[in-house]
Amino acid sequence: MRLHRLEVTAFGPFSATEEIDFDALSDAGLFLIQGRTGAGKTSVLDAVCFALYGQVPGARGAVKGLRSDHAPPGAAPRVVLETTVRGRRLRLTRSPAWERPKLRGSGTTAQHAKVVLEEFEHGGWIGLTTRLDEAGDLVSRLLGMNATQFCQVALLPQGEFAGFLRAGADKRREVLERLFATEVFTHVEKWLADRRAATGREAAELAARAVSVADRVAETTGSPPPHAAANTAPAGPAGERRRAAVPAPRRGDAEAAEVEALPAWAAELAGGHADVRAVVEELRAGAAGEVEAARAALKAAEDLADLRRRHENASARRAALAERAEERSRVASRLDAAARAERVVPLVRAVADRHDRARQARRWADETRARVGALLPPNASQDVLAKAERQRRDDAAALEGKRGTAVRLRRVRDERGELAAELRRLEPEEARVSAALAELPGRVEARRAELEAARAVAATRPGAVAAADGVRHRLDAAQRRDQVEHLLAEAEEARLAAVGAAQDARDHVQDLRQARLEGMAAVLAEDLEDGVPCRVCGSPDHPAPGTSLAPIPTQEQVEEAQAAFERAQDVRERATAEVQARRAERDGLLEIVGELTAGALGAELEGAEAALADADAALAEAERLEAAVHGDEQELDRVRGARQEIDRALTENRTRERELAAEEARLRAELDQARGDDGSLEERIARLGREAGALTEAAEALRAADLAAGELAAARAAAKAAAEDEGFAAPDEVLAAAMPDEDQARLRDRLRRFEDEEAAVRDQLNDPALRSAAAGPAPDLPALEAALAAAQAAHTGAASAADRARHRRDRLAELRRDLDAAVRAWRPAAERHEVAERLAGLASGKSAANRHAMSLSAYVLAARLEQVVAAANERLARMSGARYALVHTTEKAAGDTKRGAGGLGLRVADAWTGLERDPVTLSGGESFITSLSLALGLADVVTAEAGGTEIGTLFVDEGFGTLDEDTLDEVMDVLDGLRDGGRAVGIVSHVAELRARIPAQLRVTKDRTGSTAKVVI
């Protein structure tokens, strides 16, 4: 990166516009930025950093106001920087946020920070972006470093590296962590610590689970718990064995041995209870035999009593059946008569059906003959009926030919009616057309004259439209201007409220974080347990845990406050964007309408709209007249054509009317002859068809009546013969004896039950077992039941004891399986915790295996610090005449008591004494050359770490006034060597001797109106 030109306006101490030509300064290679204290030498470097990153280095970056206090109230602060980065010529124009005086009224309005990033290509500047974030990202990518790294590499800061040289490990770590990306190693340390805690919790939980299962084993067996067994075991050999098998409560490796011994302890308990169960099982088997013998004796007595009872019941049922013999005989007779009648009933019912059909057929025949009685002689036969029907159908067929004549007559009449209606329409139309032909020509000429006059007035409309639109646009702008002024005031008030709310939310978050940090010791102390190593120092002893009198915010409260601040910040940004939008809109409206009032523009608009209304009215009248003239001309042409069409149609209609009148007379005569006495031809054809249909129906009804009478006589003869064959005197007796299937089924069921019951009683009375039981003595059931109850009581006691022993065995086996599973699950967790604990201790530097007591991140930073020391010693040897050299040490610095803080120590080796010294023992000048060498070495390492970006313009802001003349010569030689490769080095100092040594200078002077800058070559 090489700087070309810097322009600052109303920035820092510079009240006006100051332009600095770095190209002229860089040509000399080494240049001096000199001026009195407070003149603004460092502000030049601030302007460079602000142009690139939008922020200034060090503590000055926390100050919000970058605008010059000496600048006029309306002057906008701005920094313009032209530079070349990786072969690309860029121009960055930045303005910080500032308060601008309002254009109207009193007070100020906020102006947001702005940026314009351009690139010089093809002979001109091309805009790349105007977004703050995009500009910052692009610069960071091109330079390969963030703002903090750039300030350490290109702007070697005044006094900071002397502090870095003398600082302790923690402070040195903060600086190195800002410059080198070591977050991943810090995350590894945290992850390993979290992993150690997680695996420890997992192993402890699994061990507790195994001990819990062992407690359940002790509870099941009635034995002492595993932790108390060693103290409560009885005396003697068994007690000695139990004490040897039971683990004692211990810590660390002893705890692991205790968990490992639990399965063997459970196995010993299971063996003792297996012997007890075998004895109880023998007692239960003997009691079960006695119960079975007593139950068998009682069962035999109950079976004998049951046989005697069944024999008595069978004798009683036989007597009851003898009393119901007469009822059984009546049921059998009734079923026989119903079976015989069932074979004849269908024939009897068929006679009734045939009788109904014959009666209906005769009635239908009488009705149809009555309907055709007027057409035939009385009692006409079927042949007479058929002959009359054929005659009428022949007559109807002959008249069918006359239907076409009737249709033609109707069409002729309809056509004559249409012709008459057309003539009635055409005759008045002929009169109207004649009158129109006499009037239209004069009306067309009059309207043409009116149309020309209206067109002359309408020609002025375009000018009136343009004038009205211009006035209306300015009136809208004036009204919108007044609204935007009000909205802008509201937006500015809302922005001020949002800024205050966001600042309050930020302060609240910072207060909560500070309170949590201050009370962190008390938070960690809440989790301490006796004997459990501390997560901070690793000690299992906690003699004085930290406490806090004030309430300590929780992490959730801090996160909620942070979320509230972010929401307030979003509201602030939206409010600021709203103010900018309203102000831009107001400025645009002022350019359009200026200071004209809406009232004046309204009056002007009324006059313009009145002129436009007159032109619109004339245009509308011209359009109407043009349409009217065109319509009149079309109407005149149409009327002339209509007159010709009407004359032709009248001639044709009158000729056709005469022809149709003659044809109608001829057709009417033919149809009058064909219809006879009927009203019309259709009526005559329809009458003949109805008469033929009635005659056909009468003949068919007569034939059906004769057939039904014959079928009735045959059915009566068949029914009488079948009844006599089944033993019935008449068909009426058959119907009386008939019975539905449901009734027959019920009677058959009754008869079957009689027979089944009689057979069952007979079988029981003939059973030898029942007969033998009835002949013998009755058994003594109460005595046998008492003997069984006594045997069962004895068996219940033995079985209960056996069940308890079996349940205890099964439960013990289940718990042993659970215990084995719990111990197996605990073993890999314990191994994982052992590995995690060892690695976490090594990474944090708190383990005895870490010989240097260095954390992983400190180890990585120590490697970077070694590179920095090596690069710094190359220049320190020259500056100190080969006397001093920096030495990196892994030992802790003075005052560092924190474990794992080693690895970042610095010592100074003195070649004259052969001893190493603490950097704090160096004099002012020695500290300067040492810290300057350290700064240059760190710049080289950071540059290489950032991707090797070449820094073409380098600034050294240090205290050269502490050097003697010889040392100053050595330092100047080293700085002069930095120019190798075309690099330009700027020295910021007010030392008078440097003004004589370095001719190329940037002189910064100050007075009451602000500072100025001037390049002197």
mmCIF file of C-alpha atoms in Angstrom, residues 702-891:
data_model
loop_
_atom_site.group_PDB
_atom_site.id
_atom_site.type_symbol
_atom_site.label_atom_id
_atom_site.label_comp_id
_atom_site.label_asym_id
_atom_site.label_seq_id
_atom_site.Cartn_x
_atom_site.Cartn_y
_atom_site.Cartn_z
ATOM 1 C CA LEU A 702 -114.343 -61.421 -25.366
ATOM 2 C CA ARG A 703 -111.656 -64.052 -26.120
ATOM 3 C CA ALA A 704 -110.086 -63.640 -22.633
ATOM 4 C CA ALA A 705 -113.463 -64.163 -20.852
ATOM 5 C CA ASP A 706 -114.106 -67.489 -22.636
ATOM 6 C CA LEU A 707 -110.596 -68.766 -21.759
ATOM 7 C CA ALA A 708 -110.920 -67.845 -18.016
ATOM 8 C CA ALA A 709 -114.279 -69.730 -17.732
ATOM 9 C CA GLY A 710 -112.713 -72.961 -19.057
ATOM 10 C CA GLU A 711 -109.736 -72.766 -16.644
ATOM 11 C CA LEU A 712 -112.113 -72.279 -13.626
ATOM 12 C CA ALA A 713 -114.066 -75.475 -14.379
ATOM 13 C CA ALA A 714 -110.857 -77.547 -14.658
ATOM 14 C CA ALA A 715 -109.479 -76.242 -11.320
ATOM 15 C CA ARG A 716 -112.712 -77.093 -9.430
ATOM 16 C CA ALA A 717 -112.643 -80.729 -10.631
ATOM 17 C CA ALA A 718 -108.955 -81.219 -9.643
ATOM 18 C CA ALA A 719 -109.462 -79.786 -6.099
ATOM 19 C CA LYS A 720 -112.476 -81.997 -5.335
ATOM 20 C CA ALA A 721 -110.671 -85.212 -6.412
ATOM 21 C CA ALA A 722 -107.530 -84.446 -4.310
ATOM 22 C CA ALA A 723 -109.598 -83.712 -1.133
ATOM 23 C CA GLU A 724 -111.429 -87.026 -1.393
ATOM 24 C CA ASP A 725 -108.123 -88.887 -1.843
ATOM 25 C CA GLU A 726 -106.740 -87.407 1.464
ATOM 26 C CA GLY A 727 -109.880 -88.309 3.449
ATOM 27 C CA PHE A 728 -111.695 -84.929 3.405
ATOM 28 C CA ALA A 729 -115.402 -84.737 2.468
ATOM 29 C CA ALA A 730 -115.161 -81.205 0.991
ATOM 30 C CA PRO A 731 -112.531 -78.546 0.186
ATOM 31 C CA ASP A 732 -113.737 -76.492 3.170
ATOM 32 C CA GLU A 733 -112.546 -79.235 5.579
ATOM 33 C CA VAL A 734 -109.075 -79.042 3.951
ATOM 34 C CA LEU A 735 -108.750 -75.348 4.761
ATOM 35 C CA ALA A 736 -109.901 -75.950 8.357
ATOM 36 C CA ALA A 737 -107.306 -78.686 8.917
ATOM 37 C CA ALA A 738 -104.448 -76.709 7.344
ATOM 38 C CA MET A 739 -101.902 -75.193 9.697
ATOM 39 C CA PRO A 740 -99.009 -72.697 9.111
ATOM 40 C CA ASP A 741 -95.436 -74.065 9.169
ATOM 41 C CA GLU A 742 -94.653 -72.119 12.339
ATOM 42 C CA ASP A 743 -97.532 -73.728 14.235
ATOM 43 C CA GLN A 744 -96.604 -77.181 12.947
ATOM 44 C CA ALA A 745 -92.954 -76.622 14.022
ATOM 45 C CA ARG A 746 -94.052 -75.691 17.548
ATOM 46 C CA LEU A 747 -96.230 -78.840 17.862
ATOM 47 C CA ARG A 748 -93.430 -81.022 16.506
ATOM 48 C CA ASP A 749 -91.021 -79.501 19.011
ATOM 49 C CA ARG A 750 -93.439 -80.280 21.831
ATOM 50 C CA LEU A 751 -93.791 -83.883 20.677
ATOM 51 C CA ARG A 752 -89.994 -84.223 20.303
ATOM 52 C CA ARG A 753 -89.438 -82.901 23.828
ATOM 53 C CA PHE A 754 -91.876 -85.471 25.180
ATOM 54 C CA GLU A 755 -89.941 -88.246 23.459
ATOM 55 C CA ASP A 756 -86.447 -86.930 24.407
ATOM 56 C CA GLU A 757 -87.363 -86.513 28.065
ATOM 57 C CA GLU A 758 -88.862 -89.983 28.239
ATOM 58 C CA ALA A 759 -85.692 -91.523 26.697
ATOM 59 C CA ALA A 760 -83.402 -89.573 29.080
ATOM 60 C CA VAL A 761 -85.360 -90.674 32.174
ATOM 61 C CA ARG A 762 -85.296 -94.247 31.000
ATOM 62 C CA ASP A 763 -81.491 -94.154 30.432
ATOM 63 C CA GLN A 764 -80.825 -92.663 33.897
ATOM 64 C CA LEU A 765 -82.963 -95.214 35.730
ATOM 65 C CA ASN A 766 -81.185 -98.035 33.884
ATOM 66 C CA ASP A 767 -77.633 -96.636 34.683
ATOM 67 C CA PRO A 768 -75.821 -99.176 36.931
ATOM 68 C CA ALA A 769 -73.816 -96.456 38.697
ATOM 69 C CA LEU A 770 -76.943 -94.546 39.729
ATOM 70 C CA ARG A 771 -78.680 -97.710 40.857
ATOM 71 C CA SER A 772 -75.596 -98.793 42.899
ATOM 72 C CA ALA A 773 -75.240 -95.348 44.538
ATOM 73 C CA ALA A 774 -78.922 -95.277 45.506
ATOM 74 C CA ALA A 775 -78.613 -98.680 47.168
ATOM 75 C CA GLY A 776 -75.511 -97.745 49.352
ATOM 76 C CA PRO A 777 -75.099 -95.399 52.437
ATOM 77 C CA ALA A 778 -74.780 -91.544 52.115
ATOM 78 C CA PRO A 779 -71.183 -90.023 52.445
ATOM 79 C CA ASP A 780 -69.985 -87.659 55.364
ATOM 80 C CA LEU A 781 -69.092 -84.480 53.342
ATOM 81 C CA PRO A 782 -68.481 -81.984 56.259
ATOM 82 C CA ALA A 783 -65.736 -84.151 57.819
ATOM 83 C CA LEU A 784 -63.942 -84.536 54.490
ATOM 84 C CA GLU A 785 -64.136 -80.754 53.773
ATOM 85 C CA ALA A 786 -62.569 -79.949 57.175
ATOM 86 C CA ALA A 787 -59.659 -82.318 56.474
ATOM 87 C CA LEU A 788 -59.019 -80.619 53.055
ATOM 88 C CA ALA A 789 -59.052 -77.125 54.617
ATOM 89 C CA ALA A 790 -56.418 -78.117 57.167
ATOM 90 C CA ALA A 791 -54.138 -79.573 54.451
ATOM 91 C CA GLN A 792 -54.548 -76.444 52.259
ATOM 92 C CA ALA A 793 -53.640 -74.133 55.160
ATOM 93 C CA ALA A 794 -50.416 -76.003 55.719
ATOM 94 C CA HIS A 795 -49.610 -75.931 51.996
ATOM 95 C CA THR A 796 -50.332 -72.198 51.732
ATOM 96 C CA GLY A 797 -47.764 -71.402 54.400
ATOM 97 C CA ALA A 798 -45.089 -73.507 52.720
ATOM 98 C CA ALA A 799 -45.928 -72.110 49.238
ATOM 99 C CA SER A 800 -45.810 -68.525 50.474
ATOM 100 C CA ALA A 801 -42.333 -69.043 51.852
ATOM 101 C CA ALA A 802 -41.242 -70.729 48.600
ATOM 102 C CA ASP A 803 -42.730 -67.907 46.488
ATOM 103 C CA ARG A 804 -40.893 -65.304 48.518
ATOM 104 C CA ALA A 805 -37.649 -67.176 48.081
ATOM 105 C CA ARG A 806 -38.268 -67.557 44.318
ATOM 106 C CA HIS A 807 -39.225 -63.910 43.911
ATOM 107 C CA ARG A 808 -36.125 -62.858 45.818
ATOM 108 C CA ARG A 809 -34.006 -65.108 43.556
ATOM 109 C CA ASP A 810 -35.589 -63.713 40.365
ATOM 110 C CA ARG A 811 -35.351 -60.141 41.573
ATOM 111 C CA LEU A 812 -31.744 -60.686 42.631
ATOM 112 C CA ALA A 813 -30.905 -62.167 39.206
ATOM 113 C CA GLU A 814 -32.542 -59.176 37.488
ATOM 114 C CA LEU A 815 -30.683 -56.703 39.683
ATOM 115 C CA ARG A 816 -27.398 -58.533 39.083
ATOM 116 C CA ARG A 817 -27.956 -58.149 35.334
ATOM 117 C CA ASP A 818 -28.733 -54.449 35.830
ATOM 118 C CA LEU A 819 -25.647 -54.093 38.021
ATOM 119 C CA ASP A 820 -23.424 -55.791 35.446
ATOM 120 C CA ALA A 821 -24.877 -53.550 32.699
ATOM 121 C CA ALA A 822 -24.387 -50.422 34.832
ATOM 122 C CA VAL A 823 -20.757 -51.324 35.572
ATOM 123 C CA ARG A 824 -20.132 -52.091 31.867
ATOM 124 C CA ALA A 825 -21.659 -48.734 30.898
ATOM 125 C CA TRP A 826 -19.559 -46.945 33.529
ATOM 126 C CA ARG A 827 -16.200 -48.368 32.394
ATOM 127 C CA PRO A 828 -15.953 -46.597 28.943
ATOM 128 C CA ALA A 829 -17.282 -43.359 30.485
ATOM 129 C CA ALA A 830 -14.583 -43.508 33.158
ATOM 130 C CA GLU A 831 -11.966 -44.113 30.479
ATOM 131 C CA ARG A 832 -13.251 -41.167 28.408
ATOM 132 C CA HIS A 833 -13.169 -38.909 31.456
ATOM 133 C CA GLU A 834 -9.596 -39.962 32.213
ATOM 134 C CA VAL A 835 -8.524 -39.065 28.651
ATOM 135 C CA ALA A 836 -10.474 -35.767 28.655
ATOM 136 C CA GLU A 837 -9.075 -34.775 32.049
ATOM 137 C CA ARG A 838 -5.521 -35.441 30.930
ATOM 138 C CA LEU A 839 -5.896 -33.503 27.650
ATOM 139 C CA ALA A 840 -7.725 -30.575 29.286
ATOM 140 C CA GLY A 841 -4.997 -30.285 31.898
ATOM 141 C CA LEU A 842 -2.315 -30.277 29.220
ATOM 142 C CA ALA A 843 -4.154 -27.688 27.063
ATOM 143 C CA SER A 844 -4.824 -25.355 29.993
ATOM 144 C CA GLY A 845 -1.287 -25.644 31.393
ATOM 145 C CA LYS A 846 -2.596 -26.704 34.818
ATOM 146 C CA SER A 847 -1.497 -30.330 34.600
ATOM 147 C CA ALA A 848 1.773 -31.554 36.068
ATOM 148 C CA ALA A 849 2.455 -33.215 32.706
ATOM 149 C CA ASN A 850 2.663 -29.713 31.126
ATOM 150 C CA ARG A 851 6.237 -28.954 32.188
ATOM 151 C CA HIS A 852 6.130 -25.340 31.016
ATOM 152 C CA ALA A 853 2.709 -24.621 32.568
ATOM 153 C CA MET A 854 1.640 -23.046 29.241
ATOM 154 C CA SER A 855 -1.873 -23.098 27.837
ATOM 155 C CA LEU A 856 -2.403 -24.076 24.197
ATOM 156 C CA SER A 857 -3.273 -20.525 23.063
ATOM 157 C CA ALA A 858 -0.273 -19.163 24.999
ATOM 158 C CA TYR A 859 1.920 -21.748 23.290
ATOM 159 C CA VAL A 860 0.755 -20.591 19.828
ATOM 160 C CA LEU A 861 1.203 -16.927 20.781
ATOM 161 C CA ALA A 862 4.637 -17.778 22.177
ATOM 162 C CA ALA A 863 5.604 -19.158 18.747
ATOM 163 C CA ARG A 864 4.451 -15.878 17.157
ATOM 164 C CA LEU A 865 6.340 -13.926 19.817
ATOM 165 C CA GLU A 866 9.508 -15.890 19.010
ATOM 166 C CA GLN A 867 9.167 -14.770 15.372
ATOM 167 C CA VAL A 868 8.625 -11.173 16.497
ATOM 168 C CA VAL A 869 11.716 -11.302 18.773
ATOM 169 C CA ALA A 870 13.853 -12.744 15.963
ATOM 170 C CA ALA A 871 12.763 -9.953 13.594
ATOM 171 C CA ALA A 872 13.196 -7.272 16.294
ATOM 172 C CA ASN A 873 16.734 -8.391 17.214
ATOM 173 C CA GLU A 874 17.965 -7.735 13.668
ATOM 174 C CA ARG A 875 17.245 -4.019 14.151
ATOM 175 C CA LEU A 876 17.952 -3.838 17.895
ATOM 176 C CA ALA A 877 21.508 -5.085 17.319
ATOM 177 C CA ARG A 878 22.140 -2.181 14.962
ATOM 178 C CA MET A 879 20.453 0.433 17.143
ATOM 179 C CA SER A 880 22.255 -0.668 20.339
ATOM 180 C CA GLY A 881 25.667 -1.294 18.821
ATOM 181 C CA ALA A 882 25.221 -5.086 19.243
ATOM 182 C CA ARG A 883 24.874 -4.681 23.007
ATOM 183 C CA TYR A 884 21.216 -5.656 23.553
ATOM 184 C CA ALA A 885 19.084 -8.539 22.284
ATOM 185 C CA LEU A 886 15.549 -9.540 23.198
ATOM 186 C CA VAL A 887 15.121 -13.054 24.629
ATOM 187 C CA HIS A 888 11.818 -14.932 24.609
ATOM 188 C CA THR A 889 11.299 -17.013 27.758
ATOM 189 C CA THR A 890 8.607 -19.480 28.797
ATOM 190 C CA GLU A 891 8.904 -18.404 32.424
#
